[in-house]
Coordinates of C-alpha atoms in Angstrom, one line a residue:
M1347 CA -137.9 128.7 42.5
S1348 CA -139.8 126.0 41.0
A1349 CA -142.0 124.0 43.1
T1350 CA -140.8 120.0 42.4
Q1351 CA -143.1 117.7 41.6
L1352 CA -143.4 116.0 45.2
E1353 CA -144.6 119.7 46.1
L1354 CA -147.6 119.9 43.4
L1355 CA -150.7 117.9 44.0
D1356 CA -152.9 117.5 40.7
I1357 CA -156.2 117.3 42.1
S1358 CA -157.7 115.2 39.0
Y1359 CA -154.3 112.6 39.5
E1360 CA -155.4 112.7 43.2
I1361 CA -159.5 112.3 43.0
N1362 CA -159.0 109.5 39.9
S1363 CA -156.3 107.4 42.2
R1364 CA -159.0 106.6 45.1
D1365 CA -160.0 103.3 45.1
E1366 CA -163.8 101.9 43.3
E1367 CA -165.3 101.2 46.4
T1368 CA -164.7 104.6 47.9
I1369 CA -165.5 106.7 45.2
N1370 CA -168.7 104.5 44.4
K1371 CA -169.6 105.5 48.2
L1372 CA -169.9 109.1 47.9
V1373 CA -171.4 108.9 45.1
L1374 CA -174.0 107.3 46.5
E1375 CA -173.6 109.7 49.3
S1376 CA -174.3 112.8 47.5
I1377 CA -177.2 111.3 45.8
R1378 CA -178.8 110.7 49.1
I1379 CA -177.9 114.0 50.9
N1380 CA -179.5 116.1 47.1
Q1381 CA -182.4 114.2 47.9
I1382 CA -183.1 115.5 51.0
T1383 CA -185.5 118.6 51.1
L1384 CA -185.2 121.8 52.8
E1385 CA -188.2 120.7 55.1
I1386 CA -186.0 117.9 56.7
L1387 CA -182.9 119.8 57.5
V1388 CA -185.4 122.5 58.8
E1389 CA -187.2 119.6 61.0
Q1390 CA -183.5 118.3 62.1
K1391 CA -182.1 121.9 62.8
T1392 CA -185.3 122.5 65.3
K1393 CA -185.0 118.6 66.8
L1394 CA -181.0 120.0 67.5
N1395 CA -181.8 123.6 69.0
E1396 CA -184.6 121.4 71.5
A1397 CA -182.0 118.3 72.4
E1398 CA -180.0 121.5 73.4
K1399 CA -182.2 122.5 75.5
S1400 CA -183.9 119.4 77.1
Q1401 CA -181.7 116.8 76.6
V1402 CA -178.1 117.9 77.6
T1403 CA -177.1 117.1 81.0
P1404 CA -176.3 120.0 83.4
I1405 CA -172.9 118.6 83.4
A1406 CA -172.2 118.3 80.0
Q1407 CA -174.2 121.4 79.2
N1408 CA -170.9 123.4 80.9
V1409 CA -169.4 122.2 76.9
T1410 CA -172.2 123.0 74.6
N1411 CA -172.5 126.1 76.5
Y1412 CA -168.7 127.0 76.6
M1413 CA -168.4 125.6 72.7
L1414 CA -171.3 127.6 71.0
L1415 CA -169.9 130.6 73.1
K1416 CA -167.0 130.1 70.8
M1417 CA -168.9 129.3 67.5
Q1418 CA -170.3 132.5 67.8
E1419 CA -167.0 133.9 67.9
I1420 CA -167.0 132.8 64.4
N1421 CA -170.1 134.4 62.4
E1422 CA -169.3 137.5 63.8
L1423 CA -165.4 137.0 62.2
L1424 CA -166.9 135.4 58.8
Y1425 CA -169.5 138.5 59.0
Q1426 CA -166.7 141.3 59.8
K1427 CA -165.0 139.5 56.4
K1428 CA -168.3 139.7 54.5
E1429 CA -168.8 143.5 55.6
Q1430 CA -165.0 144.2 54.8
G1431 CA -165.2 142.6 51.2
K1432 CA -162.8 139.3 51.7
I1433 CA -165.1 137.1 51.3
T1434 CA -163.8 136.5 47.8
Y1435 CA -163.0 133.6 45.2
N1436 CA -159.0 133.2 46.0
G1437 CA -160.4 133.4 49.9
Y1438 CA -162.8 130.5 49.4
I1439 CA -160.2 128.3 47.3
S1440 CA -157.5 128.4 49.8
Y1441 CA -160.8 127.5 52.7
L1442 CA -160.9 124.5 50.5
I1443 CA -157.5 123.6 50.3
Q1444 CA -157.2 124.1 54.3
A1445 CA -160.0 121.5 54.1
W1446 CA -159.2 118.9 51.9
Y1447 CA -155.7 119.2 54.5
C1448 CA -157.7 118.6 57.3
S1449 CA -160.5 116.0 56.6
S1450 CA -157.9 113.7 55.0
Y1451 CA -157.0 113.3 58.5
T1452 CA -160.4 112.8 60.3
P1453 CA -160.4 109.0 59.8
E1454 CA -156.9 108.3 61.1
L1455 CA -158.2 110.5 64.2
Q1456 CA -161.1 109.3 64.7
N1457 CA -160.1 105.5 64.5
K1458 CA -157.4 106.3 67.0
F1459 CA -159.8 107.5 69.1
N1460 CA -162.2 105.2 69.1
Q1461 CA -159.7 102.4 69.7
L1462 CA -158.7 104.5 73.0
I1463 CA -162.1 105.0 73.9
S1464 CA -163.0 101.3 73.9
Q1465 CA -160.4 100.4 76.1
Y1466 CA -160.9 103.1 78.7
S1467 CA -165.1 101.8 78.2
Q1468 CA -163.5 98.3 79.9
T1469 CA -163.3 100.1 83.1
F1470 CA -166.9 100.9 83.1
N1471 CA -169.2 98.6 85.3
E1472 CA -171.9 95.7 83.5
D1473 CA -174.0 98.7 83.0
K1474 CA -172.3 101.3 82.0
L1475 CA -170.4 99.3 79.5
R1476 CA -173.6 97.4 77.9
R1477 CA -174.5 101.2 77.4
G1478 CA -171.8 102.5 76.2
S1479 CA -171.2 99.5 73.4
K1480 CA -174.5 100.9 71.5
L1481 CA -172.5 104.3 71.4
I1482 CA -168.9 103.1 70.5
L1483 CA -170.8 101.7 67.5
M1484 CA -171.9 104.2 66.6
M1485 CA -168.9 106.1 66.7
E1486 CA -167.0 103.6 64.5
S1487 CA -169.8 103.7 61.9
D1488 CA -169.6 107.5 61.9
S1489 CA -166.2 107.2 61.7
N1490 CA -166.3 105.3 58.2
E1491 CA -168.8 107.4 56.9
E1492 CA -166.1 110.1 56.8
I1493 CA -164.1 108.1 54.9
G1494 CA -162.9 110.1 51.7
H1495 CA -164.5 113.2 52.4
E1496 CA -161.5 115.3 51.8
I1497 CA -162.5 114.7 48.2
F1498 CA -165.5 116.6 48.3
A1499 CA -162.5 119.7 48.6
L1500 CA -160.6 118.7 45.9
Q1501 CA -164.3 118.5 43.7
D1502 CA -164.8 122.3 44.6
L1503 CA -161.9 123.5 43.5
Q1504 CA -161.7 122.2 40.5
K1505 CA -165.3 123.2 40.0
L1506 CA -163.2 126.6 40.5
G1507 CA -160.9 125.8 37.8
I1508 CA -158.0 125.3 40.1
K1509 CA -155.8 122.4 38.8
Q1510 CA -153.0 122.3 41.3
F1511 CA -151.9 123.3 44.4
N1512 CA -148.4 123.7 46.1
I1513 CA -148.2 121.2 49.8
S1514 CA -146.0 123.2 50.9
H1515 CA -146.8 126.8 50.3
D1516 CA -150.8 126.5 50.7
I1517 CA -151.3 124.6 53.4
F1518 CA -151.6 126.9 56.2
D1519 CA -149.5 126.3 59.5
E1520 CA -152.8 126.4 61.5
S1521 CA -154.2 123.4 59.7
K1522 CA -151.3 121.5 60.6
Q1523 CA -150.7 122.4 63.8
L1524 CA -154.1 121.6 64.0
I1525 CA -153.9 118.3 62.9
T1526 CA -150.6 117.4 64.9
T1527 CA -152.5 119.0 68.1
Q1528 CA -155.2 115.8 67.8
L1529 CA -152.3 113.9 66.8
G1530 CA -150.4 114.5 69.8
L1531 CA -153.7 114.5 72.6
L1532 CA -154.6 110.5 71.0
D1533 CA -150.8 109.9 72.1
Q1534 CA -151.6 111.0 76.1
S1535 CA -153.6 109.8 79.0
K1536 CA -156.2 112.7 78.2
F1537 CA -157.2 111.5 75.4
I1538 CA -160.6 112.4 76.2
G1539 CA -160.2 115.7 75.5
F1540 CA -160.2 115.0 72.1
L1541 CA -163.8 114.9 72.3
G1542 CA -164.1 119.1 71.9
Y1543 CA -162.3 118.5 68.7
C1544 CA -165.5 116.1 67.4
F1545 CA -168.1 118.2 69.3
Y1546 CA -166.8 121.7 68.5
M1547 CA -166.2 120.6 64.8
E1548 CA -169.6 118.8 64.0
F1549 CA -171.6 121.7 65.8
L1550 CA -169.9 124.1 63.3
F1551 CA -170.8 122.5 60.3
A1552 CA -174.7 121.2 61.6
K1553 CA -175.3 124.9 63.8
Y1554 CA -173.4 127.6 61.6
I1555 CA -172.2 126.2 58.3
D1556 CA -175.8 126.9 56.3
F1557 CA -175.0 131.1 57.1
Q1558 CA -171.9 130.4 55.8
L1559 CA -172.9 129.0 53.0
K1560 CA -175.2 132.0 52.7
L1561 CA -172.3 134.4 53.1
L1562 CA -170.7 132.7 50.4
R1563 CA -173.6 132.5 47.7
E1564 CA -173.8 136.3 48.3
A1565 CA -170.1 137.1 46.8
G1566 CA -170.9 135.1 44.2
I1567 CA -169.1 131.2 44.7
P1568 CA -171.8 128.8 42.7
R1569 CA -173.7 126.5 44.5
E1570 CA -171.8 123.6 42.8
A1571 CA -168.7 124.3 44.0
Q1572 CA -170.1 124.6 47.8
T1573 CA -170.6 121.0 47.8
F1574 CA -167.8 119.9 51.1
L1575 CA -169.7 122.4 53.4
F1576 CA -173.4 121.6 51.8
N1577 CA -172.6 117.8 52.4
H1578 CA -170.9 117.8 55.7
Y1579 CA -173.7 120.4 57.0
V1580 CA -176.1 117.9 55.9
I1581 CA -174.0 114.6 57.7
D1582 CA -173.6 116.7 60.6
L1583 CA -176.7 117.8 61.5
S1584 CA -178.1 113.8 61.3
H1585 CA -175.0 113.3 63.1
A1586 CA -175.8 115.7 66.1
G1587 CA -178.5 114.3 67.9
H1588 CA -175.4 111.1 68.4
D1589 CA -173.0 113.3 69.7
I1590 CA -175.0 115.0 72.2
E1591 CA -176.2 111.4 74.0
L1592 CA -171.9 110.9 73.6
L1593 CA -171.2 113.9 75.3
N1594 CA -173.9 112.9 77.9
F1595 CA -172.3 109.9 78.7
F1596 CA -168.6 110.4 78.7
A1597 CA -168.8 114.0 80.2
D1598 CA -169.8 112.7 83.3
S1599 CA -167.2 114.9 86.0
D1600 CA -165.8 118.4 86.3
E1601 CA -162.3 116.9 85.3
I1602 CA -163.3 115.8 81.8
V1603 CA -165.2 118.5 80.8
V1604 CA -162.0 121.3 81.5
L1605 CA -160.4 118.4 79.1
I1606 CA -163.3 118.6 76.3
N1607 CA -163.3 122.5 77.1
E1608 CA -159.0 122.6 77.1
N1609 CA -159.1 121.1 73.9
I1610 CA -161.8 123.6 72.1
D1611 CA -160.0 125.9 73.0
V1612 CA -157.0 125.2 71.1
V1613 CA -159.6 123.8 68.2
H1614 CA -161.2 126.9 67.8
S1615 CA -158.1 129.1 68.2
L1616 CA -156.0 127.2 64.7
Y1617 CA -160.0 127.1 62.9
K1618 CA -160.4 131.2 63.5
G1619 CA -156.9 131.6 62.3
I1620 CA -157.8 129.5 59.5
L1621 CA -160.5 131.4 58.2
T1622 CA -158.9 134.8 59.5
R1623 CA -155.9 133.4 57.1
A1624 CA -158.1 132.5 54.3
F1625 CA -160.1 135.3 53.6
N1626 CA -157.5 138.9 54.3

């Protein structure tokens, strides 16, 4: 049975249909990212590692320690896939399709969370609310920066010669579940656990995507088709210090730590499932 027109996503049409403001923003963002030197990235990575050791509060450390253990599993999985010769063009194409799907929901998820966290912060005392206001504005700025980032994944697919893909067939169940679980969490009183999604994805890219980029280069994937991963590596590395501030501020009880770590479990399981299926 042939796919219907609605099931097929035409990549060129999807990119060209985006509004001019978003496209111009992405162009300027890419120019800025490409001007960042390796020395600056190394310096930022060093600062992040130092901040993890010296700036995370004892209670928030229960989140970062747990998260980093999970992330090590991702590196081990990908190294195993490399040894098995499964880091391939086709696997990377499948991964980029999932990246397009998931990142297209990121602004919606973050905006919904920002609204909830703003309401939640109204319960704080005056001093804490004053400190929190700055962080909430920072979160809103970071959310706006995410708008249109799924286009990077589509552009990488184009560079690999892909013109269209089947939305019904090519989007993994794990990708759909990842978005569904987070949307569902944001409709619950336990919405604060969404921080686990934010921290996991941003720290994963900031700390370990350079390792994954290396595996792709070794598999012969051209650098020009790694824009989605590289741009998020650079952006999330610059955000990582903000994430530590947010974690220290909001993860202020054992109950909240449990909620965040429970969601880290969910996000990790599904993201690991995405990688396992893509590079199978």
